[in-house]
């Protein structure tokens, strides 16, 4: 039996794609973003900056942090000297929610030890300081070697550079960030150089040479972006400043509120479109990507189906978009639809989304396909009917577009739905060749709403 609660106001349905699509168009152009952010530094206080003078930086650090190092306990000293231990700890902080159960008592104790060491007044900067950090593409949520031209690994692809300028405006530093007091002249692979101004009052510790470590839970705003040449190779230089993490969290909340308010005004539904659990270094880019994939969803899924399913999803929030591992122990999960809470979850910065452009859209469409399967018909799951099971058994052997969807009839339904309403014409054509009966089955279900 088709759901009785079909959207009554068809005029709202017909306007959904156009209006919702407008909600998810990024507002900043590249040139505007560059000009606006450049202006922040006009009256900036002169910061301590060693640039390339490694010896002077080392001398300053040893003198400035002499008393701090003396105050460290033996256990704190061990942690700061153990690079592997620090890296593993930071990786966990970056990837997991600290209430996830992935943090052992030893992990929690180590984190507490570092927090206490950096809370010491002797670790507080008396003057603003510039530090440097080489970043990989993956550190900002992009695939490996993403920024370099396909035919020349020394040249930055200008279009991809513009994308970075547009997307990366602010973020959070949740880890104990390691950085250098000077630029690394030996860098031969990192495509990005972050030049970051730590404000007076920021807490940092000296590790060795010109290497430092910062307190965690800071905010970062990018003030200027440019392309520079280092050892004959182009590198993207990001100039930024540390701000309070609360300021970044407020930006994320504001973005979430704006999207939810527009969604309510356009659809008439008294529920939120999404919850943004975004808390990473490239938070603004993650939000931009979230807007992009939702725009693709509302632009490609039929209006009547879109609103029918959204109306019958969770009463408070439809989608939860996060940058943390969704299911500890199952790190390969890109997203899932929870049939109990009727909520759709996406890990927006999953490596499976970073490494294959457009795969985040596939994940959202696939999981929305599961929502369609479980919510469209009262008391019945179409993918488990004898009719669809027969189609699945006949057509699964034809599937080459994505082997995973051959797993069972439920994944087959969601997978076919994904490619049937993909923004890519080639995917739509391929799935209709490989699974024509399944495509017709899904289309007939949707047409029955009219």
Short mmCIF file of C-alpha atoms in Angstrom, two decimals:
data_model
loop_
_atom_site.label_atom_id
_atom_site.label_comp_id
_atom_site.label_asym_id
_atom_site.label_seq_id
_atom_site.Cartn_x
_atom_site.Cartn_y
_atom_site.Cartn_z
CA UNK A 1 0.00 0.00 0.00
CA UNK A 2 1.39 3.37 -1.02
CA UNK A 3 2.01 5.78 1.86
CA UNK A 4 -1.13 7.87 2.46
CA UNK A 5 0.84 10.89 3.59
CA UNK A 6 1.73 12.06 0.08
CA UNK A 7 2.58 15.75 -0.14
CA UNK A 8 -0.63 17.69 -0.78
CA UNK A 9 0.84 20.92 -2.03
CA UNK A 10 2.07 20.03 -5.53
CA UNK A 11 3.18 23.59 -6.17
CA UNK A 12 5.71 23.15 -3.37
CA UNK A 13 6.82 19.88 -4.96
CA UNK A 14 7.36 21.48 -8.35
CA UNK A 15 9.44 24.26 -6.82
CA UNK A 16 11.66 22.00 -4.74
CA UNK A 17 14.51 21.45 -7.19
CA UNK A 18 14.80 25.08 -8.19
CA UNK A 19 14.51 26.56 -4.73
CA UNK A 20 16.40 23.96 -2.74
CA UNK A 21 19.09 24.03 -5.38
CA UNK A 22 19.53 27.74 -4.74
CA UNK A 23 20.07 27.01 -1.03
CA UNK A 24 23.20 25.05 -1.78
CA UNK A 25 25.02 27.39 -4.17
CA UNK A 26 28.25 28.65 -2.50
CA UNK A 27 28.03 32.41 -2.15
CA UNK A 28 31.71 33.37 -2.41
CA UNK A 29 33.52 33.71 -5.71
CA UNK A 30 37.23 32.96 -5.76
CA UNK A 31 38.31 36.55 -6.32
CA UNK A 32 36.00 37.86 -3.61
CA UNK A 33 37.29 35.29 -1.15
CA UNK A 34 40.91 36.19 -1.84
CA UNK A 35 40.38 39.93 -1.61
CA UNK A 36 38.31 39.80 1.54
CA UNK A 37 40.71 37.53 3.40
CA UNK A 38 43.75 39.52 2.35
CA UNK A 39 42.36 42.62 4.06
CA UNK A 40 42.53 41.02 7.50
CA UNK A 41 46.30 41.55 7.73
CA UNK A 42 46.36 45.28 7.01
CA UNK A 43 46.85 46.31 10.66
CA UNK A 44 48.14 43.05 12.07
CA UNK A 45 50.65 43.17 14.89
CA UNK A 46 54.18 42.22 13.87
CA UNK A 47 54.72 38.59 14.85
CA UNK A 48 57.92 36.80 15.74
CA UNK A 49 58.90 35.02 12.52
CA UNK A 50 62.12 33.08 11.96
CA UNK A 51 61.25 32.17 8.35
CA UNK A 52 64.40 30.29 7.20
CA UNK A 53 66.76 31.01 10.11
CA UNK A 54 66.76 27.58 11.74
CA UNK A 55 69.71 28.26 14.07
CA UNK A 56 68.13 31.42 15.46
CA UNK A 57 64.81 29.61 15.88
CA UNK A 58 66.48 26.75 17.72
CA UNK A 59 68.33 29.17 19.99
CA UNK A 60 65.11 31.05 20.80
CA UNK A 61 63.17 27.85 21.52
CA UNK A 62 65.83 26.41 23.82
CA UNK A 63 66.00 29.65 25.78
CA UNK A 64 62.28 30.37 25.85
CA UNK A 65 61.20 26.86 26.88
CA UNK A 66 64.06 26.00 29.24
CA UNK A 67 61.95 26.46 32.38
CA UNK A 68 58.97 24.72 30.80
CA UNK A 69 61.01 21.61 30.03
CA UNK A 70 62.31 21.53 33.60
CA UNK A 71 58.72 21.52 34.86
CA UNK A 72 57.75 18.39 32.91
CA UNK A 73 57.26 15.09 34.71
CA UNK A 74 59.25 12.07 33.53
CA UNK A 75 56.12 10.65 31.89
CA UNK A 76 55.43 13.90 30.04
CA UNK A 77 59.03 13.96 28.81
CA UNK A 78 58.66 10.40 27.49
CA UNK A 79 55.51 11.30 25.56
CA UNK A 80 57.03 14.41 23.96
CA UNK A 81 60.10 12.43 22.87
CA UNK A 82 58.06 9.59 21.35
CA UNK A 83 57.05 10.70 17.84
CA UNK A 84 55.16 7.48 17.13
CA UNK A 85 53.14 7.79 20.32
CA UNK A 86 52.24 11.40 19.54
CA UNK A 87 51.24 10.56 15.97
CA UNK A 88 49.02 7.65 16.98
CA UNK A 89 47.34 9.78 19.64
CA UNK A 90 46.69 12.63 17.23
CA UNK A 91 45.33 10.22 14.60
CA UNK A 92 42.78 8.92 17.11
CA UNK A 93 41.76 12.41 18.21
CA UNK A 94 41.34 13.41 14.57
CA UNK A 95 39.33 10.38 13.45
CA UNK A 96 37.17 9.40 16.40
CA UNK A 97 34.70 10.99 18.75
CA UNK A 98 36.28 10.71 22.21
CA UNK A 99 33.14 9.03 23.56
CA UNK A 100 33.35 6.33 20.88
CA UNK A 101 35.12 3.77 23.05
CA UNK A 102 38.22 3.81 20.85
CA UNK A 103 40.25 5.60 23.52
CA UNK A 104 41.89 3.32 26.07
CA UNK A 105 42.60 4.44 29.62
CA UNK A 106 46.23 4.87 28.56
CA UNK A 107 45.15 7.11 25.66
CA UNK A 108 43.08 9.25 28.00
CA UNK A 109 45.94 9.47 30.47
CA UNK A 110 48.41 10.50 27.74
CA UNK A 111 46.04 13.20 26.48
CA UNK A 112 45.57 14.48 30.02
CA UNK A 113 49.36 14.54 30.58
CA UNK A 114 49.91 16.68 27.48
CA UNK A 115 46.99 18.96 28.33
CA UNK A 116 48.49 19.58 31.75
CA UNK A 117 51.98 20.19 30.36
CA UNK A 118 50.71 22.77 27.88
CA UNK A 119 48.46 24.40 30.49
CA UNK A 120 51.59 25.42 32.38
CA UNK A 121 52.06 29.21 32.30
CA UNK A 122 55.64 28.64 31.12
CA UNK A 123 54.18 27.31 27.83
CA UNK A 124 52.22 30.50 27.10
CA UNK A 125 53.39 32.75 24.27
CA UNK A 126 54.16 36.31 25.37
CA UNK A 127 54.12 37.48 21.75
CA UNK A 128 52.41 36.27 18.58
CA UNK A 129 54.48 33.75 16.63
CA UNK A 130 54.52 32.47 13.05
CA UNK A 131 54.89 28.72 12.59
CA UNK A 132 54.99 26.56 9.47
CA UNK A 133 53.59 23.17 8.56
CA UNK A 134 53.76 21.18 5.33
CA UNK A 135 50.43 19.61 4.45
CA UNK A 136 49.49 16.74 2.16
CA UNK A 137 46.39 16.96 -0.02
CA UNK A 138 44.70 14.43 2.26
CA UNK A 139 45.19 16.72 5.27
CA UNK A 140 42.65 19.07 3.69
CA UNK A 141 40.27 16.39 2.47
CA UNK A 142 41.51 16.00 -1.10
CA UNK A 143 42.91 12.96 -2.91
CA UNK A 144 46.67 12.30 -3.08
CA UNK A 145 48.40 14.47 -5.73
CA UNK A 146 45.09 16.25 -6.30
CA UNK A 147 46.52 19.75 -6.77
CA UNK A 148 49.18 19.07 -9.39
CA UNK A 149 48.59 19.18 -13.13
CA UNK A 150 48.11 15.77 -14.74
CA UNK A 151 50.99 16.32 -17.17
CA UNK A 152 53.43 18.08 -14.81
CA UNK A 153 53.88 17.23 -11.12
CA UNK A 154 55.65 20.57 -10.53
CA UNK A 155 52.74 22.78 -11.61
CA UNK A 156 49.63 23.52 -9.53
CA UNK A 157 46.39 22.98 -11.45
CA UNK A 158 44.80 26.47 -11.44
CA UNK A 159 41.20 25.26 -11.43
CA UNK A 160 41.83 23.02 -8.43
CA UNK A 161 43.66 25.87 -6.73
CA UNK A 162 40.60 28.08 -7.23
CA UNK A 163 38.45 25.34 -5.71
CA UNK A 164 40.68 25.30 -2.62
CA UNK A 165 40.54 29.09 -2.28
CA UNK A 166 36.76 28.99 -2.50
CA UNK A 167 36.28 26.07 -0.09
CA UNK A 168 38.94 26.39 2.59
CA UNK A 169 38.25 29.41 4.77
CA UNK A 170 38.23 28.12 8.34
CA UNK A 171 38.52 25.00 10.46
CA UNK A 172 39.41 23.51 13.84
CA UNK A 173 42.67 22.13 15.20
CA UNK A 174 41.58 19.36 17.55
CA UNK A 175 44.93 17.63 17.80
CA UNK A 176 48.18 18.62 19.46
CA UNK A 177 49.45 20.10 16.21
CA UNK A 178 53.14 19.71 15.45
CA UNK A 179 54.73 22.50 13.44
CA UNK A 180 58.09 24.15 12.71
CA UNK A 181 59.44 27.57 13.56
CA UNK A 182 61.01 27.78 10.08
CA UNK A 183 60.10 26.83 6.53
CA UNK A 184 61.34 23.39 5.51
CA UNK A 185 63.64 24.00 2.54
CA UNK A 186 63.96 20.23 1.99
CA UNK A 187 60.27 19.73 1.27
CA UNK A 188 60.07 17.90 -2.06
CA UNK A 189 56.57 16.45 -2.04
CA UNK A 190 54.03 18.34 0.13
CA UNK A 191 51.84 20.54 -2.11
CA UNK A 192 50.76 22.93 0.65
CA UNK A 193 52.65 25.16 3.06
CA UNK A 194 50.63 26.46 5.99
CA UNK A 195 51.98 29.66 7.53
CA UNK A 196 50.08 30.11 10.76
CA UNK A 197 50.17 32.99 13.23
CA UNK A 198 49.74 31.81 16.81
CA UNK A 199 48.25 34.58 18.91
CA UNK A 200 49.80 35.89 22.10
CA UNK A 201 48.55 33.68 24.93
CA UNK A 202 48.52 30.47 22.86
CA UNK A 203 50.15 27.54 24.65
CA UNK A 204 52.92 25.64 22.87
CA UNK A 205 55.77 23.33 23.82
CA UNK A 206 59.22 22.80 22.33
CA UNK A 207 59.90 19.27 21.07
CA UNK A 208 63.39 19.52 19.54
CA UNK A 209 65.41 21.57 17.05
CA UNK A 210 62.85 24.04 15.64
CA UNK A 211 59.87 21.72 16.14
CA UNK A 212 57.00 22.76 18.40
CA UNK A 213 53.65 21.35 19.49
CA UNK A 214 50.50 23.39 20.17
CA UNK A 215 47.66 22.97 22.61
CA UNK A 216 44.59 21.33 21.10
CA UNK A 217 41.09 22.69 20.44
CA UNK A 218 42.05 25.81 18.52
CA UNK A 219 40.36 27.50 15.59
CA UNK A 220 41.99 28.58 12.34
CA UNK A 221 40.98 31.19 9.76
CA UNK A 222 42.70 31.45 6.38
CA UNK A 223 43.59 35.06 5.58
CA UNK A 224 45.48 34.72 2.30
CA UNK A 225 46.23 32.08 -0.33
CA UNK A 226 48.90 32.18 -3.04
CA UNK A 227 51.11 30.01 -5.22
CA UNK A 228 54.86 30.15 -4.52
CA UNK A 229 57.84 28.34 -6.00
CA UNK A 230 59.94 26.11 -3.73
CA UNK A 231 62.96 24.29 -5.19
CA UNK A 232 61.60 24.64 -8.72
CA UNK A 233 58.18 23.26 -7.76
CA UNK A 234 54.96 25.20 -7.24
CA UNK A 235 53.44 25.02 -3.76
CA UNK A 236 50.19 26.46 -2.42
CA UNK A 237 50.89 28.80 0.47
CA UNK A 238 48.08 29.22 2.99
CA UNK A 239 48.42 32.06 5.46
CA UNK A 240 46.20 31.90 8.49
CA UNK A 241 45.72 32.84 12.09
CA UNK A 242 44.64 31.02 15.22
CA UNK A 243 41.27 32.03 16.67
CA UNK A 244 39.14 30.49 19.41
CA UNK A 245 37.57 27.15 18.58
CA UNK A 246 34.26 28.59 19.79
CA UNK A 247 34.37 31.06 16.90
CA UNK A 248 34.67 28.19 14.41
CA UNK A 249 31.92 26.20 16.11
CA UNK A 250 29.67 29.24 15.81
CA UNK A 251 30.38 29.44 12.06
CA UNK A 252 29.41 25.77 11.69
CA UNK A 253 26.23 26.30 13.73
CA UNK A 254 25.32 29.32 11.63
CA UNK A 255 25.79 27.37 8.39
CA UNK A 256 23.63 24.56 9.79
CA UNK A 257 20.91 26.98 10.94
CA UNK A 258 20.82 28.77 7.58
CA UNK A 259 20.41 25.54 5.62
CA UNK A 260 17.74 24.21 7.97
CA UNK A 261 15.76 27.46 7.95
CA UNK A 262 15.70 27.62 4.15
CA UNK A 263 14.68 23.97 3.99
CA UNK A 264 11.73 24.57 6.33
CA UNK A 265 10.59 27.68 4.47
CA UNK A 266 10.64 25.93 1.09
CA UNK A 267 9.17 22.54 2.00
CA UNK A 268 6.82 23.49 4.81
CA UNK A 269 8.21 20.58 6.84
CA UNK A 270 8.72 21.27 10.55
CA UNK A 271 11.99 19.39 10.86
CA UNK A 272 15.66 20.03 10.20
CA UNK A 273 17.31 18.94 6.99
CA UNK A 274 20.62 18.14 8.63
CA UNK A 275 22.91 18.19 11.62
CA UNK A 276 26.51 19.19 10.91
CA UNK A 277 28.97 17.39 13.17
CA UNK A 278 31.92 19.03 11.44
CA UNK A 279 34.99 19.65 13.53
CA UNK A 280 38.10 19.30 11.35
CA UNK A 281 40.92 21.43 9.98
CA UNK A 282 39.02 22.09 6.76
CA UNK A 283 35.53 22.53 8.27
CA UNK A 284 34.44 25.15 5.73
CA UNK A 285 35.38 22.83 2.85
CA UNK A 286 33.42 19.96 4.42
CA UNK A 287 30.37 22.22 4.71
CA UNK A 288 30.78 23.33 1.09
CA UNK A 289 30.91 19.69 -0.02
CA UNK A 290 27.85 18.90 2.07
CA UNK A 291 25.93 21.65 0.29
CA UNK A 292 27.11 20.29 -3.06
CA UNK A 293 25.97 16.70 -2.51
CA UNK A 294 22.58 17.75 -1.14
CA UNK A 295 22.11 20.00 -4.14
CA UNK A 296 22.80 16.97 -6.35
CA UNK A 297 20.24 14.94 -4.41
CA UNK A 298 17.44 17.51 -4.74
CA UNK A 299 18.33 18.21 -8.37
CA UNK A 300 18.20 14.59 -9.54
CA UNK A 301 15.63 12.73 -7.45
CA UNK A 302 11.97 13.23 -8.53
CA UNK A 303 10.27 15.98 -6.53
CA UNK A 304 7.29 13.98 -5.32
CA UNK A 305 9.49 11.12 -4.13
CA UNK A 306 11.97 13.45 -2.46
CA UNK A 307 9.36 15.18 -0.32
CA UNK A 308 7.41 12.01 0.39
CA UNK A 309 10.46 10.27 1.84
CA UNK A 310 11.75 13.35 3.68
CA UNK A 311 8.34 13.80 5.27
CA UNK A 312 8.47 10.27 6.65
CA UNK A 313 12.06 10.29 7.86
CA UNK A 314 13.13 11.27 11.38
CA UNK A 315 10.85 13.85 13.03
CA UNK A 316 13.74 16.13 14.00
CA UNK A 317 16.68 15.72 11.60
CA UNK A 318 16.93 13.90 8.26
CA UNK A 319 20.69 13.76 7.69
CA UNK A 320 23.69 13.74 10.00
CA UNK A 321 26.88 14.80 8.24
CA UNK A 322 30.08 14.18 10.18
CA UNK A 323 33.85 14.10 9.76
CA UNK A 324 34.35 11.31 12.31
CA UNK A 325 34.34 7.52 11.86
CA UNK A 326 30.68 6.44 11.76
CA UNK A 327 31.06 2.98 13.27
CA UNK A 328 34.23 2.31 15.30
CA UNK A 329 35.71 -0.98 14.13
CA UNK A 330 34.11 -0.60 10.69
CA UNK A 331 36.20 2.21 9.28
CA UNK A 332 35.25 1.31 5.69
CA UNK A 333 31.66 2.54 6.14
CA UNK A 334 31.10 5.71 4.09
CA UNK A 335 27.48 6.18 5.13
CA UNK A 336 24.37 4.32 6.23
CA UNK A 337 20.63 4.68 6.65
CA UNK A 338 19.41 3.79 10.15
CA UNK A 339 16.02 2.09 9.83
CA UNK A 340 15.26 2.60 13.54
CA UNK A 341 15.90 6.35 13.81
CA UNK A 342 15.04 6.91 10.12
CA UNK A 343 18.15 9.07 9.83
CA UNK A 344 20.80 9.05 7.11
CA UNK A 345 24.47 9.31 8.15
CA UNK A 346 27.40 10.34 5.93
CA UNK A 347 31.10 10.63 6.78
CA UNK A 348 31.82 13.49 4.41
CA UNK A 349 35.62 13.31 4.64
CA UNK A 350 35.99 9.51 4.39
CA UNK A 351 39.03 8.46 2.34
CA UNK A 352 36.60 6.72 -0.03
CA UNK A 353 35.12 10.15 -0.73
CA UNK A 354 38.48 11.94 -0.92
CA UNK A 355 40.07 9.51 -3.35
CA UNK A 356 37.22 9.23 -5.85
CA UNK A 357 35.67 12.53 -6.89
CA UNK A 358 31.88 12.36 -6.87
CA UNK A 359 31.76 9.28 -4.66
CA UNK A 360 30.21 11.33 -1.84
CA UNK A 361 27.22 11.99 -4.10
CA UNK A 362 26.98 8.26 -4.83
CA UNK A 363 26.97 7.51 -1.10
CA UNK A 364 24.16 9.99 -0.40
CA UNK A 365 22.03 8.72 -3.30
CA UNK A 366 22.68 5.08 -2.34
CA UNK A 367 21.66 5.63 1.29
CA UNK A 368 18.65 7.68 0.24
CA UNK A 369 17.76 4.67 -1.91
CA UNK A 370 17.64 2.61 1.29
CA UNK A 371 15.34 5.23 2.83
CA UNK A 372 13.05 4.92 -0.21
CA UNK A 373 13.08 1.14 0.14
CA UNK A 374 12.04 1.23 3.80
CA UNK A 375 9.69 4.24 3.83
CA UNK A 376 7.81 4.31 0.53
CA UNK A 377 5.30 1.54 1.21
CA UNK A 378 3.68 0.97 4.60
CA UNK A 379 4.52 -2.45 6.00
CA UNK A 380 6.48 -3.60 2.96
CA UNK A 381 10.09 -3.40 1.79
CA UNK A 382 10.10 -3.49 -2.05
CA UNK A 383 13.61 -4.98 -2.28
CA UNK A 384 12.43 -8.03 -0.32
CA UNK A 385 9.33 -8.78 -2.38
CA UNK A 386 9.33 -11.93 -4.50
CA UNK A 387 9.03 -9.83 -7.66
CA UNK A 388 12.14 -7.78 -6.98
CA UNK A 389 14.05 -10.81 -5.67
CA UNK A 390 13.44 -12.51 -9.02
CA UNK A 391 14.70 -9.42 -10.86
CA UNK A 392 17.76 -9.30 -8.61
CA UNK A 393 18.61 -12.95 -9.25
CA UNK A 394 18.31 -12.46 -13.01
CA UNK A 395 20.21 -9.18 -13.33
CA UNK A 396 22.94 -9.25 -10.67
CA UNK A 397 25.26 -11.20 -12.97
CA UNK A 398 25.16 -8.29 -15.46
CA UNK A 399 26.43 -5.70 -12.98
CA UNK A 400 29.87 -4.19 -13.60
CA UNK A 401 29.19 -0.59 -12.55
CA UNK A 402 29.72 -1.44 -8.85
CA UNK A 403 30.25 -5.06 -7.72
CA UNK A 404 29.19 -4.26 -4.13
CA UNK A 405 25.53 -3.83 -5.08
CA UNK A 406 25.35 -7.52 -6.06
CA UNK A 407 25.68 -8.41 -2.34
CA UNK A 408 21.92 -8.86 -1.75
CA UNK A 409 18.59 -7.57 -3.01
CA UNK A 410 18.51 -4.65 -0.54
CA UNK A 411 21.91 -3.33 -1.65
CA UNK A 412 20.92 -4.01 -5.25
CA UNK A 413 17.83 -1.81 -4.87
CA UNK A 414 19.80 1.06 -3.30
CA UNK A 415 22.63 0.72 -5.82
CA UNK A 416 20.33 0.75 -8.84
CA UNK A 417 18.49 3.75 -7.35
CA UNK A 418 21.81 5.59 -6.94
CA UNK A 419 22.90 5.16 -10.54
CA UNK A 420 19.40 5.62 -11.97
CA UNK A 421 19.31 9.13 -10.47
CA UNK A 422 23.01 9.91 -10.73
CA UNK A 423 24.03 13.37 -11.98
CA UNK A 424 26.33 11.52 -14.41
CA UNK A 425 24.63 10.64 -17.68
CA UNK A 426 27.06 7.77 -18.31
CA UNK A 427 26.09 6.13 -15.00
CA UNK A 428 22.37 6.47 -15.75
CA UNK A 429 22.83 4.89 -19.17
CA UNK A 430 25.02 2.06 -17.86
CA UNK A 431 22.69 0.98 -15.06
CA UNK A 432 19.71 0.93 -17.44
CA UNK A 433 21.67 -1.38 -19.75
CA UNK A 434 22.85 -3.67 -16.94
CA UNK A 435 19.64 -3.75 -14.86
CA UNK A 436 16.71 -2.64 -17.06
CA UNK A 437 14.07 -4.59 -15.11
CA UNK A 438 15.23 -3.22 -11.75
CA UNK A 439 15.20 0.32 -13.16
CA UNK A 440 11.65 -0.15 -14.45
CA UNK A 441 10.57 -1.59 -11.10
CA UNK A 442 11.86 1.47 -9.23
CA UNK A 443 10.41 3.92 -11.75
CA UNK A 444 7.01 2.23 -11.53
CA UNK A 445 7.09 2.55 -7.74
CA UNK A 446 7.77 6.26 -7.99
CA UNK A 447 5.15 6.79 -10.69
CA UNK A 448 2.57 5.19 -8.40
CA UNK A 449 2.86 8.27 -6.17
CA UNK A 450 1.20 10.44 -8.84
#
